Amino acid sequence: MSNPAFYSLVNDGRLTGNMIGAVLATTPVAVTGATLTITPDVHAGRTIVINAAAGCAVTLPNATGTGSVYRFVIGTTITSNSTTIKVNNATDVMSGRAYVISDNSAAVLGYATASTDDTITLNGTTLGGYAGDFIEIIDAIAGSYAVRVFTKATGTEATPFSATVS
């Protein structure tokens, strides 16, 4: 970003000038394998597209309050097993909401995390996991991830949140 038409850096370190167009987009990270370990230097600020019909076990880094944002999109509907997104240790937790479009009478359901939840599970039916589902996870506070899940589910829908890491 060395184009002076977009910005100029002044002596005290403030960014000034016309900022339109100064932010560059990053290419998505495509995942097809059964496991993925998230690292801030590779995945923060990027969209992670999970194309694993047989599910993918995703492990987050320790929550340290860096402000890193991890965005996940389900690119291929899960047809067997589950996709899980879990914290890395027994002390980190998730705090947030899941918004679920139900197949029953076009209802929208909402689920909140419990105080000990550390895992998001998508199974391709009752817990979501359809192509187009979206999860955003923010390393906002040391020891706690802020999470938002937007998904579609069928059958007897249930919360995608649980406590499974010990």
Coordinates of C-alpha atoms in Angstrom, one line a residue:
M1 CA 0.0 0.0 0.0
S2 CA 2.6 2.5 -1.0
N3 CA 0.3 4.5 -3.3
P4 CA 0.3 8.1 -2.1
A5 CA -3.0 8.7 -3.8
F6 CA -4.6 6.6 -1.1
Y7 CA -2.9 7.9 2.0
S8 CA 0.0 9.7 3.5
L9 CA 1.7 9.0 6.7
V10 CA 2.6 12.0 8.8
N11 CA 5.4 12.3 11.4
D12 CA 3.3 11.4 14.4
G13 CA 2.1 8.1 12.9
R14 CA -1.5 9.1 12.0
L15 CA -2.9 7.8 8.7
T16 CA -4.4 10.7 6.7
G17 CA -5.8 11.4 3.3
N18 CA -8.3 9.7 1.0
M19 CA -8.7 6.2 2.4
I20 CA -11.2 5.0 -0.2
G21 CA -9.8 1.8 -1.8
A22 CA -6.8 1.6 0.6
V23 CA -8.0 -1.6 2.2
L24 CA -7.0 -4.7 0.3
A25 CA -9.1 -7.9 0.2
T26 CA -7.6 -11.2 1.1
T27 CA -8.3 -14.4 -0.7
P28 CA -10.3 -17.0 1.2
V29 CA -8.7 -20.0 2.8
A30 CA -10.3 -23.2 1.3
V31 CA -10.4 -26.2 3.6
T32 CA -11.3 -29.7 2.4
G33 CA -9.5 -31.9 5.0
A34 CA -10.7 -33.5 8.2
T35 CA -8.8 -31.2 10.5
L36 CA -7.7 -27.5 10.6
T37 CA -5.6 -25.8 13.3
I38 CA -6.2 -22.0 13.2
T39 CA -3.3 -19.7 13.5
P40 CA -3.6 -15.9 13.7
D41 CA -0.8 -15.2 11.2
V42 CA -2.5 -17.4 8.5
H43 CA -6.2 -17.1 9.3
A44 CA -7.0 -13.9 11.2
G45 CA -9.0 -11.4 9.0
R46 CA -9.6 -14.0 6.3
T47 CA -12.6 -16.0 5.3
I48 CA -12.2 -19.7 5.8
V49 CA -14.4 -21.8 3.5
I50 CA -15.0 -25.3 4.8
N51 CA -15.7 -27.6 1.8
A52 CA -15.7 -30.9 3.8
A53 CA -19.0 -32.9 3.4
A54 CA -17.6 -35.4 5.9
G55 CA -17.0 -32.7 8.4
C56 CA -13.9 -30.9 9.7
A57 CA -12.5 -30.6 13.2
V58 CA -11.3 -27.0 13.6
T59 CA -9.2 -25.9 16.6
L60 CA -8.8 -22.3 17.5
P61 CA -5.7 -20.7 19.0
N62 CA -5.7 -19.6 22.7
A63 CA -8.0 -16.7 23.3
T64 CA -5.6 -13.9 24.4
G65 CA -7.6 -10.7 23.5
T66 CA -5.8 -9.9 20.3
G67 CA -8.9 -8.7 18.5
S68 CA -8.3 -11.3 15.7
V69 CA -11.4 -12.1 13.7
Y70 CA -12.0 -15.6 12.2
R71 CA -14.8 -16.0 9.7
F72 CA -16.0 -19.4 8.6
V73 CA -18.4 -20.2 5.7
I74 CA -19.7 -23.6 5.1
G75 CA -19.1 -24.1 1.3
T76 CA -20.4 -27.7 1.1
T77 CA -23.3 -29.0 3.1
I78 CA -22.2 -31.5 5.8
T79 CA -23.6 -35.0 4.9
S80 CA -21.8 -37.2 7.4
N81 CA -20.0 -36.7 10.7
S82 CA -19.9 -33.1 12.0
T83 CA -17.9 -30.0 11.7
T84 CA -16.7 -28.7 15.0
I85 CA -15.0 -25.5 16.0
K86 CA -13.3 -25.8 19.4
V87 CA -11.1 -23.8 21.7
N88 CA -7.6 -25.0 22.3
N89 CA -7.6 -25.5 26.0
A90 CA -9.8 -26.3 29.0
T91 CA -10.0 -22.7 30.2
D92 CA -11.1 -20.7 27.1
V93 CA -14.9 -20.4 26.5
M94 CA -17.2 -19.0 23.9
S95 CA -19.8 -16.2 24.5
G96 CA -22.4 -15.3 21.9
R97 CA -25.5 -16.3 20.0
A98 CA -26.6 -18.6 17.2
Y99 CA -29.4 -17.5 14.9
V100 CA -31.0 -20.5 13.2
I101 CA -33.5 -20.6 10.3
S102 CA -35.8 -23.5 11.0
D103 CA -37.6 -25.6 8.4
N104 CA -40.7 -25.4 10.6
S105 CA -43.1 -22.6 9.5
A106 CA -40.2 -20.3 8.6
A107 CA -39.3 -19.8 12.2
V108 CA -36.1 -18.1 13.3
L109 CA -34.7 -19.7 16.5
G110 CA -32.0 -18.2 18.8
Y111 CA -29.6 -19.9 21.1
A112 CA -27.2 -18.4 23.6
T113 CA -24.0 -19.9 24.8
A114 CA -23.8 -21.2 28.4
S115 CA -21.0 -19.9 30.6
T116 CA -18.9 -23.1 30.0
D117 CA -19.5 -23.6 26.3
D118 CA -16.3 -24.0 24.2
T119 CA -17.5 -25.8 21.1
I120 CA -19.7 -25.2 18.0
T121 CA -21.0 -28.3 16.3
L122 CA -22.6 -28.4 12.9
N123 CA -24.0 -31.7 11.8
G124 CA -25.8 -31.0 8.5
T125 CA -29.3 -31.3 10.0
T126 CA -30.5 -30.3 13.5
L127 CA -27.4 -28.2 14.4
G128 CA -26.9 -26.5 11.0
G129 CA -24.1 -27.1 8.6
Y130 CA -25.6 -26.2 5.3
A131 CA -23.8 -24.5 2.4
G132 CA -23.9 -20.7 3.1
D133 CA -23.9 -21.0 6.9
F134 CA -21.7 -18.3 8.5
I135 CA -19.7 -18.3 11.8
E136 CA -17.7 -15.3 13.1
I137 CA -15.4 -15.7 16.0
I138 CA -13.5 -12.8 17.6
D139 CA -10.6 -13.1 20.1
A140 CA -12.0 -10.1 22.0
I141 CA -11.1 -10.9 25.6
A142 CA -8.3 -13.1 27.1
G143 CA -9.9 -16.5 27.8
S144 CA -13.1 -15.8 25.9
Y145 CA -14.2 -15.8 22.2
A146 CA -17.1 -13.7 21.1
V147 CA -19.2 -15.8 18.6
R148 CA -22.0 -15.4 16.1
V149 CA -23.5 -18.3 14.2
F150 CA -25.9 -17.8 11.3
T151 CA -27.2 -21.2 10.1
K152 CA -30.1 -23.2 8.8
A153 CA -31.3 -26.4 10.5
T154 CA -33.9 -29.1 9.9
G155 CA -35.8 -31.6 12.1
T156 CA -35.8 -31.0 15.8
E157 CA -33.3 -28.1 15.9
A158 CA -31.0 -27.7 18.9
T159 CA -28.2 -25.4 20.1
P160 CA -24.9 -25.8 18.3
F161 CA -23.0 -24.8 21.5
S162 CA -21.6 -27.2 24.0
A163 CA -18.8 -27.8 26.5
T164 CA -16.6 -30.6 25.1
V165 CA -13.0 -29.5 25.8
S166 CA -11.5 -30.8 29.0

